[in-house]
Tab-separated table of C-alpha atoms in Angstrom:
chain	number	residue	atom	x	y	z
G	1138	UNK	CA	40.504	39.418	-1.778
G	1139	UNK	CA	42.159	39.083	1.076
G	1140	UNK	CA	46.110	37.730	1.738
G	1141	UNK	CA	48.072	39.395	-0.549
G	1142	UNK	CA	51.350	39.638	1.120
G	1143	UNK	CA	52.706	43.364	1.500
G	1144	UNK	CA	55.487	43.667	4.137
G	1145	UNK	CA	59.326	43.968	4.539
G	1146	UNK	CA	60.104	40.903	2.439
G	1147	UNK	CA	59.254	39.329	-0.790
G	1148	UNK	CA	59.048	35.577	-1.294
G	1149	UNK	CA	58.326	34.563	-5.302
G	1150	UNK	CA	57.820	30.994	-4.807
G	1151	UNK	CA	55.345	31.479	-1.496
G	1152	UNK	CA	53.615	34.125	-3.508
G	1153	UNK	CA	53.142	31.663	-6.490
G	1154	UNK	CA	52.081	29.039	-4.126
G	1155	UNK	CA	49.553	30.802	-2.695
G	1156	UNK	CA	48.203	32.555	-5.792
G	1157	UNK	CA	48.420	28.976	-7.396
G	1158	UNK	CA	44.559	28.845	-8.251
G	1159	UNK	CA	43.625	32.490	-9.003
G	1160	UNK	CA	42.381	33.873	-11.509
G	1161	UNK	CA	44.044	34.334	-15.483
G	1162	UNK	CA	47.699	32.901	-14.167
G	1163	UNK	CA	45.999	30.062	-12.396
G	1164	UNK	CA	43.760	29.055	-15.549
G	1165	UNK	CA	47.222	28.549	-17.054
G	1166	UNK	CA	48.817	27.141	-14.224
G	1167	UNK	CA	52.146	29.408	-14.496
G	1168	UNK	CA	54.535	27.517	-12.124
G	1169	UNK	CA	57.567	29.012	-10.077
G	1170	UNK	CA	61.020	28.049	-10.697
G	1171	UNK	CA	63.550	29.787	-9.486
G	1172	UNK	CA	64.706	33.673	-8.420
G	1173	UNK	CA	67.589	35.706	-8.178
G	1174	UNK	CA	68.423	39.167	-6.657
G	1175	UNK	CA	66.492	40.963	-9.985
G	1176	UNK	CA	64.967	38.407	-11.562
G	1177	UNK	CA	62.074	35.344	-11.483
G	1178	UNK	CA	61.917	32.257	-13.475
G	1179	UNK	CA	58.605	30.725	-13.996
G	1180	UNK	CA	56.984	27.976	-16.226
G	1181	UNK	CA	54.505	27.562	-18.644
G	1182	UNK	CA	53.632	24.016	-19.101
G	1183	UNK	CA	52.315	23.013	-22.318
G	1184	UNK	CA	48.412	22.730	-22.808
G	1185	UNK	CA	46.246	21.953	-25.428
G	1186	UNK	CA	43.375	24.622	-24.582
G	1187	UNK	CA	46.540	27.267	-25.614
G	1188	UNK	CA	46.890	26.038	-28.540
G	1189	UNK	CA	46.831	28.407	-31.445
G	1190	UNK	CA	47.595	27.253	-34.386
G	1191	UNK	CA	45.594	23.644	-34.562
G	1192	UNK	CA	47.384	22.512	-37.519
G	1193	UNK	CA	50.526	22.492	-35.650
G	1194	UNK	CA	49.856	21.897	-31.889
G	1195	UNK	CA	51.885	25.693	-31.554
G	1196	UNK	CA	51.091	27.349	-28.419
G	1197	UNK	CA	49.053	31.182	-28.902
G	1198	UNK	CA	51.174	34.253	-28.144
G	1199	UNK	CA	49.068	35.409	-25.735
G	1200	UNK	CA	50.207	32.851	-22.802
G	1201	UNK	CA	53.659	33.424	-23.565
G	1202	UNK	CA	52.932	37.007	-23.145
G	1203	UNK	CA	51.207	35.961	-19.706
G	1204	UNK	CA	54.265	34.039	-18.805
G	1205	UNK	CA	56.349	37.029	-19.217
G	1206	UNK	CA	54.089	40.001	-17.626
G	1207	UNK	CA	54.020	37.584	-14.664
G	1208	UNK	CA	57.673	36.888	-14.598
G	1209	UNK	CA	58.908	40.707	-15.207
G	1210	UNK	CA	56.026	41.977	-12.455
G	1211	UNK	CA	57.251	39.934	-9.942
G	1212	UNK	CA	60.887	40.649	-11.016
G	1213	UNK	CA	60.331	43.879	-9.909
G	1214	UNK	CA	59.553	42.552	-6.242
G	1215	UNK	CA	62.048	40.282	-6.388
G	1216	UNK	CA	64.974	43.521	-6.640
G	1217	UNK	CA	63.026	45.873	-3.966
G	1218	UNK	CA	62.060	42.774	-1.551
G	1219	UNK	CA	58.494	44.090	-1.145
G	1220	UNK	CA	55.284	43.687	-2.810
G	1221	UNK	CA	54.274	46.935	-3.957
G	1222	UNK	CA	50.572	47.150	-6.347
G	1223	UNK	CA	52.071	47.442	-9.740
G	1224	UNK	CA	50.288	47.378	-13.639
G	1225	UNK	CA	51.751	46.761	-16.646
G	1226	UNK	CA	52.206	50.146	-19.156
G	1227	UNK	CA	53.728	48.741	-21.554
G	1228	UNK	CA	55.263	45.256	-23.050
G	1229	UNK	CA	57.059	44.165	-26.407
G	1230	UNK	CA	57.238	40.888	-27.472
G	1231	UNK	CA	59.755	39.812	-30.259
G	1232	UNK	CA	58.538	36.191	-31.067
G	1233	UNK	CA	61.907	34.602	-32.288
G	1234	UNK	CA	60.525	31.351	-33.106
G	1235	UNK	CA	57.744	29.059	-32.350
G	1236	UNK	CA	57.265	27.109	-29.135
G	1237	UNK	CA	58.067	23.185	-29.924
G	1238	UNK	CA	54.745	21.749	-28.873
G	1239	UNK	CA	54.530	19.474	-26.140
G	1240	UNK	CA	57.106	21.845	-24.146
G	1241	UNK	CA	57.388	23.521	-21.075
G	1242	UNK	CA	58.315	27.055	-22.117
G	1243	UNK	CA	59.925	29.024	-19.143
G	1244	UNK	CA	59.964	32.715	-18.733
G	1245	UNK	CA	62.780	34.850	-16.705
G	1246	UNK	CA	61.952	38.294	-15.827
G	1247	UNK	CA	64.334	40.348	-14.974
G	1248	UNK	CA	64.090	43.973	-13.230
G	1249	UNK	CA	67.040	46.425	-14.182
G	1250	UNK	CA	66.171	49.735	-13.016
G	1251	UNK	CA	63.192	50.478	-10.515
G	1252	UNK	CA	62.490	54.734	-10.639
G	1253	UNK	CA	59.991	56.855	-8.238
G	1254	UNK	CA	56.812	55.562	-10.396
G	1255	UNK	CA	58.307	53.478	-13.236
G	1256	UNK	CA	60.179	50.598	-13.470
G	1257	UNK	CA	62.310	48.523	-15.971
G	1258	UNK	CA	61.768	45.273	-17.097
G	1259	UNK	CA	63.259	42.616	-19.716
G	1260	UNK	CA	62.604	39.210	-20.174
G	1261	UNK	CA	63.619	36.195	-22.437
G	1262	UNK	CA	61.617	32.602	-22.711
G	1263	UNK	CA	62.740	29.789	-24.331
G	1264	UNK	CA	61.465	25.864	-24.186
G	1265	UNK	CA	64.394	23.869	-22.935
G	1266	UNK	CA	68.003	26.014	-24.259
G	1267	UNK	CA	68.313	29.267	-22.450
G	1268	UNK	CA	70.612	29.672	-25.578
G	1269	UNK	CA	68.285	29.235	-28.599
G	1270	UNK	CA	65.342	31.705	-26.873
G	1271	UNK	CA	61.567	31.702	-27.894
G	1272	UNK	CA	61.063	35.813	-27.315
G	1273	UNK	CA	62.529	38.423	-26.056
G	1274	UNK	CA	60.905	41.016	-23.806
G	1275	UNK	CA	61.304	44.407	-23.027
G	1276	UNK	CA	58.417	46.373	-20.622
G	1277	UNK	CA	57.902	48.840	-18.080
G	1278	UNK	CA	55.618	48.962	-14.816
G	1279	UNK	CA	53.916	51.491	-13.153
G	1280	UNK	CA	53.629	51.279	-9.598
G	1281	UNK	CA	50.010	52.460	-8.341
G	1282	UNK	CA	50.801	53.362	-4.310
G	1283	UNK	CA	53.940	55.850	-5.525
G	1284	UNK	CA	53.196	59.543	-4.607
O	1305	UNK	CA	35.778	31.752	-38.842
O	1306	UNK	CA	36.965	29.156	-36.600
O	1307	UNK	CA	38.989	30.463	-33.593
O	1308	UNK	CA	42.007	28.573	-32.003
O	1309	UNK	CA	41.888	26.921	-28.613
O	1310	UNK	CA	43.256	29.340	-27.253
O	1311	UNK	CA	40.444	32.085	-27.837
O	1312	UNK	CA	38.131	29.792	-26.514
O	1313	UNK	CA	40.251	29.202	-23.311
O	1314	UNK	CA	39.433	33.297	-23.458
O	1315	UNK	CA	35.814	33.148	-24.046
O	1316	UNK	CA	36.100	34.741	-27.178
O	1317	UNK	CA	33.355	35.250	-29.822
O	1318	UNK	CA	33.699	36.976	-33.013
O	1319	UNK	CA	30.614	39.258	-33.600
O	1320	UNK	CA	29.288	41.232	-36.618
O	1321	UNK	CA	30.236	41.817	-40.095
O	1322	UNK	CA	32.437	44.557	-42.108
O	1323	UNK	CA	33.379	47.644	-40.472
O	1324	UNK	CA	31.353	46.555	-37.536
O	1325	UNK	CA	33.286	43.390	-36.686
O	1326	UNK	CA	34.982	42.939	-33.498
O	1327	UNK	CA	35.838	40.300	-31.100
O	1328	UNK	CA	34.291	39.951	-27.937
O	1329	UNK	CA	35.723	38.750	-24.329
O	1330	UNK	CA	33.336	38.257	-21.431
O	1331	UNK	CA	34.728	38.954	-17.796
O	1332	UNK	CA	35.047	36.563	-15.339
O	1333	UNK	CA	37.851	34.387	-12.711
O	1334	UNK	CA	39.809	33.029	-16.076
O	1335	UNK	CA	40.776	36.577	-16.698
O	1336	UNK	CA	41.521	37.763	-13.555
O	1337	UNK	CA	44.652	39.813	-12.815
O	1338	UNK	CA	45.106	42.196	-9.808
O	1339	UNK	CA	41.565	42.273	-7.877
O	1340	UNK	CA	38.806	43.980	-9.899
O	1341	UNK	CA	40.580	43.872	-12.858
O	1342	UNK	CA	41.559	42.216	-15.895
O	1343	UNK	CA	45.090	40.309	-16.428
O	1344	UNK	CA	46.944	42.149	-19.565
O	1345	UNK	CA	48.045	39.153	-20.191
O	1346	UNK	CA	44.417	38.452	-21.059
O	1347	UNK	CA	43.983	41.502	-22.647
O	1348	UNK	CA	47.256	40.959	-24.732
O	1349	UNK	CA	45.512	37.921	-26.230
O	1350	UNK	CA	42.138	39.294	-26.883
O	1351	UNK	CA	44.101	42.079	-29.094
O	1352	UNK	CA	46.322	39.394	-30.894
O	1353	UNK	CA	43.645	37.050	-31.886
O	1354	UNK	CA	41.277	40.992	-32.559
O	1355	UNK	CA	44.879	41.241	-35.067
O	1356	UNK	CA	44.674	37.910	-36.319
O	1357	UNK	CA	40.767	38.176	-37.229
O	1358	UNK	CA	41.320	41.573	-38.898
O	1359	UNK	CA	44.740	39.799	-41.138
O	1360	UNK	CA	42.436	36.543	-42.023
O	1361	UNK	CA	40.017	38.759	-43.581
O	1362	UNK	CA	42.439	40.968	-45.230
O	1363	UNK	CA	44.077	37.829	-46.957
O	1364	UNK	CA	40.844	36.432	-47.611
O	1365	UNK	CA	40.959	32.521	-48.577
O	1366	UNK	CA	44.038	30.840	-50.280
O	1367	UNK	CA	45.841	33.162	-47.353
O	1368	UNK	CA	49.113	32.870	-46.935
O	1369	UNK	CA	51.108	31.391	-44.044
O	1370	UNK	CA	51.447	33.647	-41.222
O	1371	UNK	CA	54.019	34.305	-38.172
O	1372	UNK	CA	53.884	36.591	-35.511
O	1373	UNK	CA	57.629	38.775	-36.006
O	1374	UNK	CA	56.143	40.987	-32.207
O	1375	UNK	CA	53.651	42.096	-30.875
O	1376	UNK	CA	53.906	45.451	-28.457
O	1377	UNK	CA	51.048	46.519	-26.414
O	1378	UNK	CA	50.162	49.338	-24.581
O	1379	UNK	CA	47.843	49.533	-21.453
O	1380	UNK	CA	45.891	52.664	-21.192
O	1381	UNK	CA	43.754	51.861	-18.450
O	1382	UNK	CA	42.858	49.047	-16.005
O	1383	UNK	CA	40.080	46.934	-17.447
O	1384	UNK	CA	37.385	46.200	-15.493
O	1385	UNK	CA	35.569	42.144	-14.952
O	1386	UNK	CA	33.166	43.113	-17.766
O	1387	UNK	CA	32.990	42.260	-21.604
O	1388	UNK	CA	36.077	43.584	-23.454
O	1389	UNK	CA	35.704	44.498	-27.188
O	1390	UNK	CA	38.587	44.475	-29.945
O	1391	UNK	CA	38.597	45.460	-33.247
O	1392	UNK	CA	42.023	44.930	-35.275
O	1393	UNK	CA	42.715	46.977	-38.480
O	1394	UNK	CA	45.495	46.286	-40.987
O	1395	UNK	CA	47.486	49.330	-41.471
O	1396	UNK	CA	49.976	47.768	-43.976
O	1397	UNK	CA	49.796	44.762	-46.268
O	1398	UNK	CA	52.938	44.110	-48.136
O	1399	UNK	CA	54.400	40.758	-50.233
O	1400	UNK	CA	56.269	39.950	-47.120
O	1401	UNK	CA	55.380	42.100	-44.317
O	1402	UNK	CA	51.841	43.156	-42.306
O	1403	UNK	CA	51.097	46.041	-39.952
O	1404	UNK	CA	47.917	45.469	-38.007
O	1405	UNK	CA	46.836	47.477	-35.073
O	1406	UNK	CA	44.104	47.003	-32.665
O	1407	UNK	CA	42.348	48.713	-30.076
O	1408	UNK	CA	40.408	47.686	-27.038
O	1409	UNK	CA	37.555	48.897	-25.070
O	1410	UNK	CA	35.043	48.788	-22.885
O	1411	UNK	CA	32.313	51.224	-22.271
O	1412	UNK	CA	33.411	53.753	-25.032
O	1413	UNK	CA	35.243	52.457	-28.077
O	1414	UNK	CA	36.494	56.339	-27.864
O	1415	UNK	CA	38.579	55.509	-24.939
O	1416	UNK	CA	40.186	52.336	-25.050
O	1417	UNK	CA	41.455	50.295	-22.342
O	1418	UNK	CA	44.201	48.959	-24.530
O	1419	UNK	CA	46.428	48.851	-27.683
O	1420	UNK	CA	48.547	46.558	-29.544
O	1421	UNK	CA	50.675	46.987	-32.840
O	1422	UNK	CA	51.516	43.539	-34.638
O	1423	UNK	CA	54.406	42.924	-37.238
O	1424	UNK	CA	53.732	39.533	-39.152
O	1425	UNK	CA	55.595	37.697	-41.282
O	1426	UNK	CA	53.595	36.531	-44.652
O	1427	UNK	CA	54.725	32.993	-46.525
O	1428	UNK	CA	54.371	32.464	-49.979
O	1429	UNK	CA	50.739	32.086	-51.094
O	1430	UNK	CA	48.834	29.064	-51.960
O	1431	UNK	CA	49.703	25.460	-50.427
């Protein structure tokens, strides 16, 4: 695949834009918001094919947990400016409550310490109040170009 | 079983019975990640709904309700556009409480691409 932008600066919303239709994080249609210095807000909107729980119209865990490893990964851009190739080692998801179906659940990444080959991630989503959360996330990245 | 929406957003099936049951994701674009390989993300919900199966059959019918408390997974190595297998396996199941963890592969179920620990919550029993 060709395009993937790796230079001297790091641009979340272009690189959502242009990664709008591709593969697992398009099929959910993950949305930017907004970005800081360390950190990446993006958007989940609500969808009835990620539903898991029928009786209850709750979303699954396992989009949430998208939401998150995409908002932490690029997190981690966001605080060194550049795209670097990156995987996920490891991520924790504390499920405080359920998602209110029918809402847009948005996921903030945040990157607060980037070592040699490792880096720090933590995240919180919630589905309107920033102050009555849906998870909380702690993870760590491995970055696969570091000598 | 009946699987959730969600799993069949994933492509999942649920194959074979007893010790030999597992759930099975195929490859393909709606679990794309970084080129060639799958999205953990992807991954992370093959292995929770793997858990899920594993709990349902624990609890057998007149199950209780049940809620996620976390879920942390580790990835062991990229997984590749091809069918992903999980099996879950309930490590503890108390009044309140359940331990389930579940491993995923590939080629070798010896050397798994993936692996999640679940803590769930359990409601009383009955309606």
């Amino acid at each position: 695949m060709t395009g993937q932008p790796v230079g001297k600066s790091f641009d979340p919303a272009t690189f959502i834009d242009r990664f709008r239709n591709y593969g697992h994080n398009g099929a959910l249609g993950i949305r930017y918001v907004d970005h800081g210095g360390n950190w990446v807000q993006l958007a989940l909107d609500y969808d009835p094919r990620l539903i898991g729980n029928p009786e209850t119209g709750v979303l699954a865990s396992g989009p949430i947990f998208s939401l998150m490893d995409m908002a932490t990964s690029m997190s981690i851009w966001a605080k060194t400016d550049i795209f670097r190739p990156q995987a996920t080692l490891d991520m924790r998801v504390d499920y405080l409550r359920p998602a209110i179906p029918g809402r847009t659940v948005f996921g903030r990444g945040e990157c607060y310490r980037v070592a040699r080959q490792i880096a720090f991630v933590r995240g919180q989503a919630h589905d309107g109040d920033p102050a009555d959360p849906v998870a909380n996330v702690a993870a760590t990245f491995m970055f696969l170009d570091a000598e | 079983m009946t699987l959730p929406p969600y799993a069949d957003f994933l492509g999942l099936s649920v194959v074979g019975e007893g010790p030999a049951r597992h759930v099975t994701m195929p490859g393909g674009d709606h679990v794309l990640g970084r080129p060639g390989f799958l999205h953990g993300g992807a991954i992370a919900g093959l292995l929770e709904i793997a858990g899920m199966v594993a709990l349902f059959d624990a609890l057998g019918e007149n199950r209780p309700r049940v809620k996620p408390v976390n879920v942390t997974v580790d990835f062991m190595r990229g997984g590749r556009l091809v069918d992903t297998f999980a099996k879950g396996r309930v490590v503890r199941l108390g009044q309140r409480i359940a331990n389930v963890a579940i491993d995923a592969w590939q080629d070798d179920p010896e050397r798994p691409i993936a692996a999640a620990r679940m803590t769930l919550q359990l409601g009383p029993r009955g309606l």
